[in-house]
XYZ file of C-alpha atoms in Angstrom:
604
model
C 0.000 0.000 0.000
C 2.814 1.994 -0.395
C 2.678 5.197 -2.938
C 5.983 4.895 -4.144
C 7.647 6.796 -7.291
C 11.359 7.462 -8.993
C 12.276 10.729 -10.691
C 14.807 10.868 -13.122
C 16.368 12.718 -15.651
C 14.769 13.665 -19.097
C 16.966 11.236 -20.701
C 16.462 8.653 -18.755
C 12.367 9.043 -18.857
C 11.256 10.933 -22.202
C 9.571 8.705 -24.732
C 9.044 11.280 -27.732
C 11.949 9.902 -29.886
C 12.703 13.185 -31.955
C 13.983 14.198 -28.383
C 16.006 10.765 -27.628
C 17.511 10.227 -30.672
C 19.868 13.451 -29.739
C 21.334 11.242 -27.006
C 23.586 14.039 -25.335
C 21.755 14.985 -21.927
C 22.244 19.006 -22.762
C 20.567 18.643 -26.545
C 17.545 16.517 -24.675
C 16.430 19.217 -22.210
C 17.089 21.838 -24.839
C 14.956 20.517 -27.210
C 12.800 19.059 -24.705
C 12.172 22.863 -23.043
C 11.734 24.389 -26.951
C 9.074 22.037 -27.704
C 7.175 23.043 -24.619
C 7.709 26.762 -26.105
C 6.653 26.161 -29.671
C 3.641 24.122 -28.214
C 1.352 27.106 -29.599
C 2.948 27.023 -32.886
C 0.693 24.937 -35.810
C 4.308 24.019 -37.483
C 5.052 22.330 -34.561
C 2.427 21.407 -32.603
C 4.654 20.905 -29.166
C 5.087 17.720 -27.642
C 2.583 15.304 -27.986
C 3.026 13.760 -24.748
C 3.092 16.512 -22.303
C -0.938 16.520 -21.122
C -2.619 19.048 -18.776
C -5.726 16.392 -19.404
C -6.184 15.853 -15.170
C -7.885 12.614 -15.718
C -5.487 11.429 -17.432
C -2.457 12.492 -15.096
C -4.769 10.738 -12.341
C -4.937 8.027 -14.032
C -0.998 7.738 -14.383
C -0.953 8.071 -10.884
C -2.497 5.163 -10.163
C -0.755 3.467 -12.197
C 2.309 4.060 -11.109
C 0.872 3.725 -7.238
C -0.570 0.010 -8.374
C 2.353 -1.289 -7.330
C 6.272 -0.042 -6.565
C 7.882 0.405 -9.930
C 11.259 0.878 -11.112
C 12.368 3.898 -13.705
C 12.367 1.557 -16.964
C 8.846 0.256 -15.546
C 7.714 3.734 -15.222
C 8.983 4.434 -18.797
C 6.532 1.463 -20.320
C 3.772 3.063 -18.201
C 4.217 6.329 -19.961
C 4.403 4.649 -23.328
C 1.060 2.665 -22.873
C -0.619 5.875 -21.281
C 0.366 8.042 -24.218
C 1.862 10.380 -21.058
C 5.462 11.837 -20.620
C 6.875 9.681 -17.871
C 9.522 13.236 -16.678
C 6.418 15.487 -15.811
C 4.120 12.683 -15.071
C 6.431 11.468 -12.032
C 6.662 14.844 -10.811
C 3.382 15.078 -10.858
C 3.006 11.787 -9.403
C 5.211 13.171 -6.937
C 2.998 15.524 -5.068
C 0.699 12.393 -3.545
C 3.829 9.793 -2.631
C 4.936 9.051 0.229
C 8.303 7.454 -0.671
C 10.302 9.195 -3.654
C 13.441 8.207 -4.697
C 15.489 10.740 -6.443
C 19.053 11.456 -7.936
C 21.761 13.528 -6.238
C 21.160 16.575 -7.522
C 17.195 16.690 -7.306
C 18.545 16.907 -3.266
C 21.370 18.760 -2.742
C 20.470 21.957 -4.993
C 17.820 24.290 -3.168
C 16.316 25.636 -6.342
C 15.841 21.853 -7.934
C 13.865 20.384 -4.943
C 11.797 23.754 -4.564
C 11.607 22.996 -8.419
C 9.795 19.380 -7.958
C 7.802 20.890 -4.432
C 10.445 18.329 -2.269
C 9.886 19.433 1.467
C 12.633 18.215 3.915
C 11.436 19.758 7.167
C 10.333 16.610 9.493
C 11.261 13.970 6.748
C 13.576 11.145 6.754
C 16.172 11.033 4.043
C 17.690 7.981 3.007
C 20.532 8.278 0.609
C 21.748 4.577 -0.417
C 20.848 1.974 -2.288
C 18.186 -0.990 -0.994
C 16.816 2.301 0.967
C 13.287 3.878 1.217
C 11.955 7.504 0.913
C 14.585 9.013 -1.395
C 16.958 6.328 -3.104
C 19.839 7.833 -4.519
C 22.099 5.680 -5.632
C 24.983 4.311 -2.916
C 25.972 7.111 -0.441
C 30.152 6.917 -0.914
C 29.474 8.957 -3.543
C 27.720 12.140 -2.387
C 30.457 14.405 -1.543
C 31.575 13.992 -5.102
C 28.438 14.988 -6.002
C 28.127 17.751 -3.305
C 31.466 19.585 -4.879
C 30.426 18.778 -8.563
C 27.076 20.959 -7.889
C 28.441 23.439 -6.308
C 31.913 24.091 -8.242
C 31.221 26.241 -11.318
C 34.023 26.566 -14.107
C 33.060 29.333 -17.014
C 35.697 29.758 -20.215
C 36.636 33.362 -21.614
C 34.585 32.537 -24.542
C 31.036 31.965 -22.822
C 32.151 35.730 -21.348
C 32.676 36.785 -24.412
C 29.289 35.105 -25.929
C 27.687 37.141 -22.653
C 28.831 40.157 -23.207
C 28.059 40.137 -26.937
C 24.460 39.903 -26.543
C 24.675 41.617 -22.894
C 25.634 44.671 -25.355
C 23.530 44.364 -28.350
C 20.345 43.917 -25.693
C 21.609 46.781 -23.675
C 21.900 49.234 -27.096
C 18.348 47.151 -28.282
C 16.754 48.813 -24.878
C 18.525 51.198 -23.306
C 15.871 53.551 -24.422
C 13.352 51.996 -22.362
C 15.374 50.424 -19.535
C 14.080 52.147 -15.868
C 17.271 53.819 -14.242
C 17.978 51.314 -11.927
C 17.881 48.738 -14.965
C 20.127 50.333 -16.888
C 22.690 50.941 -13.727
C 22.882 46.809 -13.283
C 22.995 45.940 -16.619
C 25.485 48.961 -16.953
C 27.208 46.943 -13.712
C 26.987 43.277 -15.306
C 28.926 44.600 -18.767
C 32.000 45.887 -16.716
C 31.774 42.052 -14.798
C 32.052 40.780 -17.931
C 35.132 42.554 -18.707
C 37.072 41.486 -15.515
C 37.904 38.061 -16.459
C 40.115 39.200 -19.143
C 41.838 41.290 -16.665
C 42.540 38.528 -14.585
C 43.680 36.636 -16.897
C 46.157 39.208 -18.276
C 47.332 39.562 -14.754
C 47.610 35.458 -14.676
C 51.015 33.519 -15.066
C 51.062 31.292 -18.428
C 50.003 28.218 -16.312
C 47.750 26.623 -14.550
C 47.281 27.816 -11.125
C 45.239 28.631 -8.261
C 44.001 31.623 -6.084
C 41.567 32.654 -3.226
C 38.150 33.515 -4.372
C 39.269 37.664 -2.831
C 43.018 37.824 -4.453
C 40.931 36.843 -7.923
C 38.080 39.634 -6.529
C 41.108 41.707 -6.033
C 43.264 40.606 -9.488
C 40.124 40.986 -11.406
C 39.218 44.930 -10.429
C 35.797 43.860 -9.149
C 35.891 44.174 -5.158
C 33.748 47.469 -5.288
C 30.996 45.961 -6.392
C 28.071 44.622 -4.487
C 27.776 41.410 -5.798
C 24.723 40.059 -3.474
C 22.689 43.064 -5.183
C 23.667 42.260 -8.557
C 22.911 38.306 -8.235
C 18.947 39.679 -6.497
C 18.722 41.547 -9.491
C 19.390 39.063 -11.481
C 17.059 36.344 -10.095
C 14.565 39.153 -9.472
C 14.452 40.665 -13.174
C 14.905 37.502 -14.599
C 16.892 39.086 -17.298
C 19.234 35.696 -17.707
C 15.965 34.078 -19.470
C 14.868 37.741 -21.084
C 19.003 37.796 -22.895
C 18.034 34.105 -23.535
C 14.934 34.877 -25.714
C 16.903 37.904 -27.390
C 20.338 36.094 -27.970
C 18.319 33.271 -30.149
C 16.055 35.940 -31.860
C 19.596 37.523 -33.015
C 21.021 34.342 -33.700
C 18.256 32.779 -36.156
C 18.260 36.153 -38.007
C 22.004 35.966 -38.559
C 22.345 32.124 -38.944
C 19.217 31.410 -41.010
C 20.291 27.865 -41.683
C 21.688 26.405 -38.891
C 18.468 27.776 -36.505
C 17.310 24.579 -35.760
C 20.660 23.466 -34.195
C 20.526 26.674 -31.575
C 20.295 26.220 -28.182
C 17.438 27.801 -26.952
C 17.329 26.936 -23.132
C 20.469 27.759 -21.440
C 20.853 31.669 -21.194
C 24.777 32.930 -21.948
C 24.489 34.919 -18.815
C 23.252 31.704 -16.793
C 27.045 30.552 -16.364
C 28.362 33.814 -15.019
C 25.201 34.189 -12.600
C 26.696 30.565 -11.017
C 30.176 31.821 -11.475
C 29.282 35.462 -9.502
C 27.315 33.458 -7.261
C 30.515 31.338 -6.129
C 32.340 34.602 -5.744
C 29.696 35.567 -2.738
C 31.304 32.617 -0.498
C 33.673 32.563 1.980
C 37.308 32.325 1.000
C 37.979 28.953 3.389
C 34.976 27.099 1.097
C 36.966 27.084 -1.979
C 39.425 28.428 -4.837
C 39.778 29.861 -8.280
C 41.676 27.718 -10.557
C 42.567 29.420 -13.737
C 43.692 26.512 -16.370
C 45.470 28.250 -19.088
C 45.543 27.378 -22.500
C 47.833 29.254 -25.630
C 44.309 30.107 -27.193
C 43.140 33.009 -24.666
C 39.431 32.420 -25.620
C 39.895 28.441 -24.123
C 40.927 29.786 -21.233
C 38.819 28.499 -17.901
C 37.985 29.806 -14.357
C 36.696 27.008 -12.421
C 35.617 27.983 -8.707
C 36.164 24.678 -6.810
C 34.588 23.906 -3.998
C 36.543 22.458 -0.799
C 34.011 22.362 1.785
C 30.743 20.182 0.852
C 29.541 20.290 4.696
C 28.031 23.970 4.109
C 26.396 23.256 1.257
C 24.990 20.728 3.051
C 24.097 21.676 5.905
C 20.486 22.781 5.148
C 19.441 19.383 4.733
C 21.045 18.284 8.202
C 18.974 21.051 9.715
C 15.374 20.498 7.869
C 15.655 17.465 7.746
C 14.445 15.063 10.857
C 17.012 12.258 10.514
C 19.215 11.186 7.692
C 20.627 8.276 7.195
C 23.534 7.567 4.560
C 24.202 4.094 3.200
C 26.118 2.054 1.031
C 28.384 -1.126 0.745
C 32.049 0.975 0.438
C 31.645 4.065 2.976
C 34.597 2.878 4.235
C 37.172 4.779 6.113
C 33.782 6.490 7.858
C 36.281 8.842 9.537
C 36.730 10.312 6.311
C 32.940 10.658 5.693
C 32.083 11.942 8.516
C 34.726 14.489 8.693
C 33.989 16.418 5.401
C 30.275 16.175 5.180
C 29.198 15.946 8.909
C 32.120 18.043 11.069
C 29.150 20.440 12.825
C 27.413 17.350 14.167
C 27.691 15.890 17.628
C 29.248 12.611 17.832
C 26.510 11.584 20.169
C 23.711 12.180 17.568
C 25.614 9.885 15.280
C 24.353 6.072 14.975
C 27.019 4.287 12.916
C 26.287 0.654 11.825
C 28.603 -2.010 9.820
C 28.084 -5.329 9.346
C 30.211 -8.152 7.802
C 30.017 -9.363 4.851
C 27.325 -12.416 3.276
C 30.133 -14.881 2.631
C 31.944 -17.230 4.499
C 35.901 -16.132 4.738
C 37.195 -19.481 2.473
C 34.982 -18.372 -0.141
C 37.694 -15.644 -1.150
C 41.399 -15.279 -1.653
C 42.677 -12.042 -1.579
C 46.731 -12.175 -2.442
C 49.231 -9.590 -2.340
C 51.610 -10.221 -5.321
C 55.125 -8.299 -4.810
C 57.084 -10.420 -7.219
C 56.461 -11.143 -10.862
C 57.854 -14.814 -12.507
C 61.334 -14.151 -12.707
C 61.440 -12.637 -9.436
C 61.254 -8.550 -10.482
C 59.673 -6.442 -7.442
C 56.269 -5.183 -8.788
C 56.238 -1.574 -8.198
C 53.623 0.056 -10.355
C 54.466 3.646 -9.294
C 53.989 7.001 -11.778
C 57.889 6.624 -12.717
C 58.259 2.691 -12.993
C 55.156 1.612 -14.492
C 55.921 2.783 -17.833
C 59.350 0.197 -17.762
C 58.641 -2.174 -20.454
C 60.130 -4.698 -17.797
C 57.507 -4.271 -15.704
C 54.589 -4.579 -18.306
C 56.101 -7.830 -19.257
C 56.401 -8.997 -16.188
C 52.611 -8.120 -15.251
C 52.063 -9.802 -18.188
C 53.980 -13.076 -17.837
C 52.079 -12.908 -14.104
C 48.879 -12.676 -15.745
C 48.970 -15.558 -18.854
C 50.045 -18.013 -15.369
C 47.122 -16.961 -13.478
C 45.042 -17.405 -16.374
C 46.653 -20.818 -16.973
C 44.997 -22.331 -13.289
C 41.962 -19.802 -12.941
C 38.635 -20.801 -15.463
C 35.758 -18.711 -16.185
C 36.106 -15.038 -16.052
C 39.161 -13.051 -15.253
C 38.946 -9.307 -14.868
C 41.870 -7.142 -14.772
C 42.022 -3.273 -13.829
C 44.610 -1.073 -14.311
C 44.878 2.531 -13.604
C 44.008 4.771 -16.180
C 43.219 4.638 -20.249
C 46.916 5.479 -20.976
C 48.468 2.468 -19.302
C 45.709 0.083 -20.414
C 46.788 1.078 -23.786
C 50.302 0.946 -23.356
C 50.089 -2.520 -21.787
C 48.016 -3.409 -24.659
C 50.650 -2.522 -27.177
C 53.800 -3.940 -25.448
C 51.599 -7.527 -24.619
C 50.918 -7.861 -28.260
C 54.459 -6.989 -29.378
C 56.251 -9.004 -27.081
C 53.784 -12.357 -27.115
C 52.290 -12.203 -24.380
C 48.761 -11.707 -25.896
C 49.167 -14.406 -27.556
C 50.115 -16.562 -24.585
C 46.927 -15.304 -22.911
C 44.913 -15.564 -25.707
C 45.676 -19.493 -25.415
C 43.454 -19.490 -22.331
C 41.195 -16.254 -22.129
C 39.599 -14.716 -25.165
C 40.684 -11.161 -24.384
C 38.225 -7.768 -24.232
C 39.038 -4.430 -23.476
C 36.980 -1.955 -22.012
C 35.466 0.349 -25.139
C 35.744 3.750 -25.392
C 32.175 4.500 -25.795
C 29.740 4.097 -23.741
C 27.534 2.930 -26.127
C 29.603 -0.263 -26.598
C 30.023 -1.476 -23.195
C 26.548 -3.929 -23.235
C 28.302 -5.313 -26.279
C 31.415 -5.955 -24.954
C 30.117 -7.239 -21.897
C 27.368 -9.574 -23.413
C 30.406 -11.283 -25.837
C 32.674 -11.687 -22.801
C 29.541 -13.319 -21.003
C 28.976 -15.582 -23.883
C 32.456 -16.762 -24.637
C 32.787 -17.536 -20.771
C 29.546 -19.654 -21.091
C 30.715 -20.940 -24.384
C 33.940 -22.528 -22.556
C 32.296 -24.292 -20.108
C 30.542 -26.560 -22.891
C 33.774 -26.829 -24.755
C 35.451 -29.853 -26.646
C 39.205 -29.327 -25.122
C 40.380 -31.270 -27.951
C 39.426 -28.872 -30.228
C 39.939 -25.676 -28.205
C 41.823 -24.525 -25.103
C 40.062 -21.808 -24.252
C 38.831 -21.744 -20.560
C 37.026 -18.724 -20.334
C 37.712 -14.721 -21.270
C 39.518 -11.729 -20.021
C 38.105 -8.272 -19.396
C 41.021 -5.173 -19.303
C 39.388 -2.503 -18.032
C 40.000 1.083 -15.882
C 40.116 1.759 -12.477
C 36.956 4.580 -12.200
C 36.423 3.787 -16.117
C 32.690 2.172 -17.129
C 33.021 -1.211 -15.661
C 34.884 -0.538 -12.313
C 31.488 0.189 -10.578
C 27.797 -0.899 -10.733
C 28.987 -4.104 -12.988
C 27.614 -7.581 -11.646
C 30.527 -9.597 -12.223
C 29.026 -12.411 -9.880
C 29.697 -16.556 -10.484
C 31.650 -17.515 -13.535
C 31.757 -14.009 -14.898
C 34.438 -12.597 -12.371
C 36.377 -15.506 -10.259
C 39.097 -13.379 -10.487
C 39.504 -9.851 -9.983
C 43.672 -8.303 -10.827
C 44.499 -5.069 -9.503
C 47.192 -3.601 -11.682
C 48.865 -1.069 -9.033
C 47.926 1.091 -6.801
C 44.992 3.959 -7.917
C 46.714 7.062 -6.385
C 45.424 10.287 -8.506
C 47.283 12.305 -10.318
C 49.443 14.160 -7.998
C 50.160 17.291 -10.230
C 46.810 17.916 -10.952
C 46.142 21.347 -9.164
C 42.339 20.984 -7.751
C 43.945 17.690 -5.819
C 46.699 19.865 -4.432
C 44.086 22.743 -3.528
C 42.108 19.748 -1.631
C 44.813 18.717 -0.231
C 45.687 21.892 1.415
C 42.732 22.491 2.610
C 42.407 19.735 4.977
C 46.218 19.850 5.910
C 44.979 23.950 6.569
C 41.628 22.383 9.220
C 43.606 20.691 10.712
C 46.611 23.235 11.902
C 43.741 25.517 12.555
C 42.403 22.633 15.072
C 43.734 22.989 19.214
C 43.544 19.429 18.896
C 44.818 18.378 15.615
C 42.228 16.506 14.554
C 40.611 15.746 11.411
C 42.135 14.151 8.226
C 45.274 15.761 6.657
C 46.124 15.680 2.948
C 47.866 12.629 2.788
C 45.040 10.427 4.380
C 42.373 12.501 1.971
C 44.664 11.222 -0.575
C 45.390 7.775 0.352
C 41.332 7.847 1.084
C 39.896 8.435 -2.162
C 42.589 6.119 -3.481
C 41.100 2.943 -1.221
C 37.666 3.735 -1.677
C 38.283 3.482 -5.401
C 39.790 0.133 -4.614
C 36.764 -0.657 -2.599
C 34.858 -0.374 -5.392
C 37.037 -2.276 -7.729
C 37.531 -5.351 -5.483
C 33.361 -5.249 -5.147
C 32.862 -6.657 -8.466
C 33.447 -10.584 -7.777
C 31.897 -11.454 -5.034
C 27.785 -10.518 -5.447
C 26.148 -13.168 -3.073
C 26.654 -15.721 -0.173
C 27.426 -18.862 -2.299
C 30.049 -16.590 -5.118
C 33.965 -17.237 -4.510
C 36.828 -15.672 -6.360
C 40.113 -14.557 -6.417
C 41.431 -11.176 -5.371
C 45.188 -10.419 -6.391
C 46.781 -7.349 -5.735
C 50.023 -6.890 -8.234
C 51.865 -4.221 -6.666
C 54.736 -4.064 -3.289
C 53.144 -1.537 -2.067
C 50.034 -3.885 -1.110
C 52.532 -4.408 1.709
C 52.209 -1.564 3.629
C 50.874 -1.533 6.850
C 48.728 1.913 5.687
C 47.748 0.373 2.694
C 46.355 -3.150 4.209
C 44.668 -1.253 7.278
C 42.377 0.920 4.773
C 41.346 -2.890 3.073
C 37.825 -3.403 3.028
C 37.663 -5.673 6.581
C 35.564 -7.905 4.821
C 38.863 -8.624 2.393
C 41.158 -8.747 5.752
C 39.318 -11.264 7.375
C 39.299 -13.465 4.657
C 42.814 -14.536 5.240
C 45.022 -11.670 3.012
C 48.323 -13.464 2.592
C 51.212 -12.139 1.107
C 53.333 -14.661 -0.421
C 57.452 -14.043 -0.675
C 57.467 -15.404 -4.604
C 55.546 -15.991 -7.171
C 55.402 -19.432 -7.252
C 53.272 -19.674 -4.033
C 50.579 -17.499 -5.372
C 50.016 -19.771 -7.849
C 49.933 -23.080 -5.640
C 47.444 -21.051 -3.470
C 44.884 -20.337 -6.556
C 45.272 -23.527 -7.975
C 43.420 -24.734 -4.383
C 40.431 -22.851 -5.293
């Protein structure tokens, strides 16, 4: 008896398939929000889908409150009803009681006043398996939390600004009240400051504080809470919308139909300003330079995701976070929860559903001939050490049948591994045993790929070995790529799971050294030193990607695998304490040599 519904995105839920066939989430709403526009227009004739019929958005209702039913479910219920699944679960919305949303339907203010989503005395749930709002597993939400709320804008979406900016201001500054024409008059000089920053800017990427770039940039006399109430209040971002693709249609006849008509050009610096208005200690200005001055970027990236969400910790009666790789909580709680009592905090963990000899986890430090694995930035590109990974991997696939899946740490090395195995023979010593796939490019591919490397592994298991030698398949694939999460490699699909190295990020990338900073900067500024510094945020993000990775074999109580870790490193007392437990108990050994690695998977 429980009204239940899902919300999703338009690309996820629309069913009119001029709209789908754009594919790219941007062109979807676009032409989703134009054909709402032009649904006056006898050319057009709007979408046929969208109904203001109220019996018939009842009767979605109860169809969709027959019974609990999942987004693809709510899809077919749309299609049957002749009624557009996006607004029809909003409106659905209004008489649930349990709704489970996406991230960002939640953590933006405007998007849940958007959809009517009260918090005040409610219960959120973020986490899979959860009720009320189900939004995907919780270890991800203070990704999700900075993503929202870090806004990047390029010198040539200023320059696109301030081009119509100035045509509309010369269109109307006849008729523009005096106030109007002072903030409009205001908003054109704005526009002007980026360049002056970026003059001012070394030829590199770099970072400030969000006042030295108020400062570099000529702007600190301006009030820019006023300007961004104007701009909400005037709602001249959607009235420079309407005007920019009036101008644009008369001077590009022929391409009109390929305009965006639904995201203003002043929209981006309204979200850029607006990131200017917080305090310095939430975040920084990274300028990312580029020889072409119009590619230039400002990103404003946000460092502290507990402010932003903070609201929802206040409205909200209780909420509880959940997921199956939360792990180090410490971490967790310190980013997104440091203003809340420890006493009002409730953590639970349980083990995991398998018994501990249905898993092997090994750490690997030496390869076949007795080289020390040591997949660092600097070694891993030795063709040595590829080799030897290599030679490591055709054994294991020699004594391991059904599915092996291998993860390495970025695009770059998968395809440098690729080319050195295949030049060297190594391929084809794998391909002996393993029919080998690699992890596609496109996204669009990935069902294929998956559903051949399913088949061959089934395939195998009904095969003539006098005829064929093949014992299953290989899957190379990326550590935070499109199979390293939310993949069920469960049974004979994944009885093995390599780990190619250790997933440390990029260390030169300037936003991680900003991060980094800023916790090493909490906790100086702490009496009692506490918190996480930069190196555990670093090591942190590293293991819970490794969390996630080592999650793929081992999907119910009767699965076993494999789990080998190919790297020294796996040695290190940090390293094995920030394991998954679940991993840990189940007897981690680390053998001296290879050899024993091998005697010890052969047992399985």
């Amino acid at each position: 008896n429980i009204k239940c519904v899902t919300l999703g995105s338009r690309k996820n839920l629309c069913i009119n398939q001029s709209v789908t066939r754009l594919q790219s989430l941007h062109r979807i709403n676009d032409k989703c929000l134009d054909l709402q526009k032009d649904k006056s227009s006898k050319s057009s004739g709007g979408c046929p889908y969208l109904t203001e019929d109220p019996v018939q958005m009842v009767t979605f209702d109860d169809t969709i409150h027959a019974r609990i039913r999942d987004i693809e479910e709510i899809v077919q219920a749309g299609r049957k009803s002749a009624t557009c699944p996006y607004y029809g679960a909003r409106h659905t919305a209004k008489s649930s009681e349990i709704i489970c949303i996406p991230y960002n339907l939640l953590l933006q203010r405007s998007t849940r006043e958007s959809i009517g989503l009260r918090l005040k005395n409610n219960i959120i749930i973020l986490g899979k398996y959860t009720l009320f709002c189900l939004l995907d597993e919780a270890h991800n939400i203070i990704e999700s939390v900075n993503s929202l709320y870090s806004h990047t804008i390029s010198l040539d979406q200023i320059l696109d600004c301030k081009t119509h900016l100035s045509k509309y201001f010369e269109r109307y500054k006849n008729r523009l009240a005096g106030r109007n024409m002072v903030y409009v008059k205001q908003l054109l000089v704005l526009l002007d400051t980026p360049y002056s920053a970026a003059k001012s800017a070394q030829e590199s990427n770099h970072a400030m504080s969000v006042s030295e770039f108020v400062d570099k940039a000529g702007i600190d006399h301006f009030n820019l809470f006023k300007i961004l109430t104007y701009l909400e209040n005037s709602r001249l971002p959607f009235k420079l919308l309407g005007f920019a693709v009036s101008e644009t249609r008369k001077e590009n006849s022929e391409t009109a139909n390929f305009i965006p008509t639904s995201v203003s050009p002043l929209s981006f610096m309204q979200s850029f300003l607006a990131s200017l208005t917080d305090p310095d200690v939430n975040g920084r200005i990274v300028y990312n330079y580029s020889t072409d001055p119009h590619h230039c970027v400002f990103k404003y990236l946000l460092l502290n995701p507990a402010d932003c969400f903070a609201p929802i910790l206040k409205q909200a009666r209780s909420v509880v976070f959940t997921g199956g790789t939360m792990s180090p909580i410490h971490d967790f709680i310190e980013q997104l929860l440091p203003s809340v009592q420890h006493d009002r905090l409730d953590v639970f963990s349980c083990g995991h559903v398998i018994n501990s000899t249905s898993l092997l986890p090994i750490c690997v430090s030496q390869g076949p001939t007795g080289l020390d694995f040591n997949f660092s930035h600097e070694k891993r590109v030795d063709t040595n050490m590829m080799d030897e990974a290599g030679a490591a991997i055709a054994n294991y696939s020699n004594v391991i049948s059904g599915g092996i899946v291998v993860f390495f740490v970025s695009y770059s090395y998968l395809d440098a591994i690729v080319k050195q195995w295949k030049s060297g023979g190594i391929w084809t010593r794998i391909s002996k045993k393993k029919k080998i796939f690699i992890e596609p490019t496109s996204v669009g591919e990935v069902d294929k790929v998956l559903q051949d490397y399913s088949s061959t592994i089934s395939r195998s298991r009904q095969t003539d070995f006098s005829t064929s030698t093949l014992t299953g398949s290989m899957l190379l694939a990326v550590v935070s790529g499109k199979l390293s999460e939310g993949i069920n490699f469960a049974d004979d699909m994944g009885r093995a799971v390599i780990m190619v190295g250790i997933p440390f990020a990029n260390i030169a990338s300037i936003e991680l050294q900003e991060r980094m900073r800023f916790f090493d900067v909490q906790v100086n500024a702490k009496e009692t030193g506490s918190g996480i510094t930069g190196k555990e945020y670093y090591e942190n993000i590293c293991m819970r990607v490794l969390c996630f990775v080592t999650g793929r074999a081992i999907r119910h109580k009767n699965d076993y695998a494999v789990i080998i870790f190919l790297d020294m490193r796996f040695k290190r007392d940090r390293i094995v304490a920030k394991l998954p437990e679940w991993i840990r108990n189940c007897g981690l050994t680390f053998p001296n040599q290879f050899g024993p690695s091998i005697a010890m998977i052969s047992k399985v």
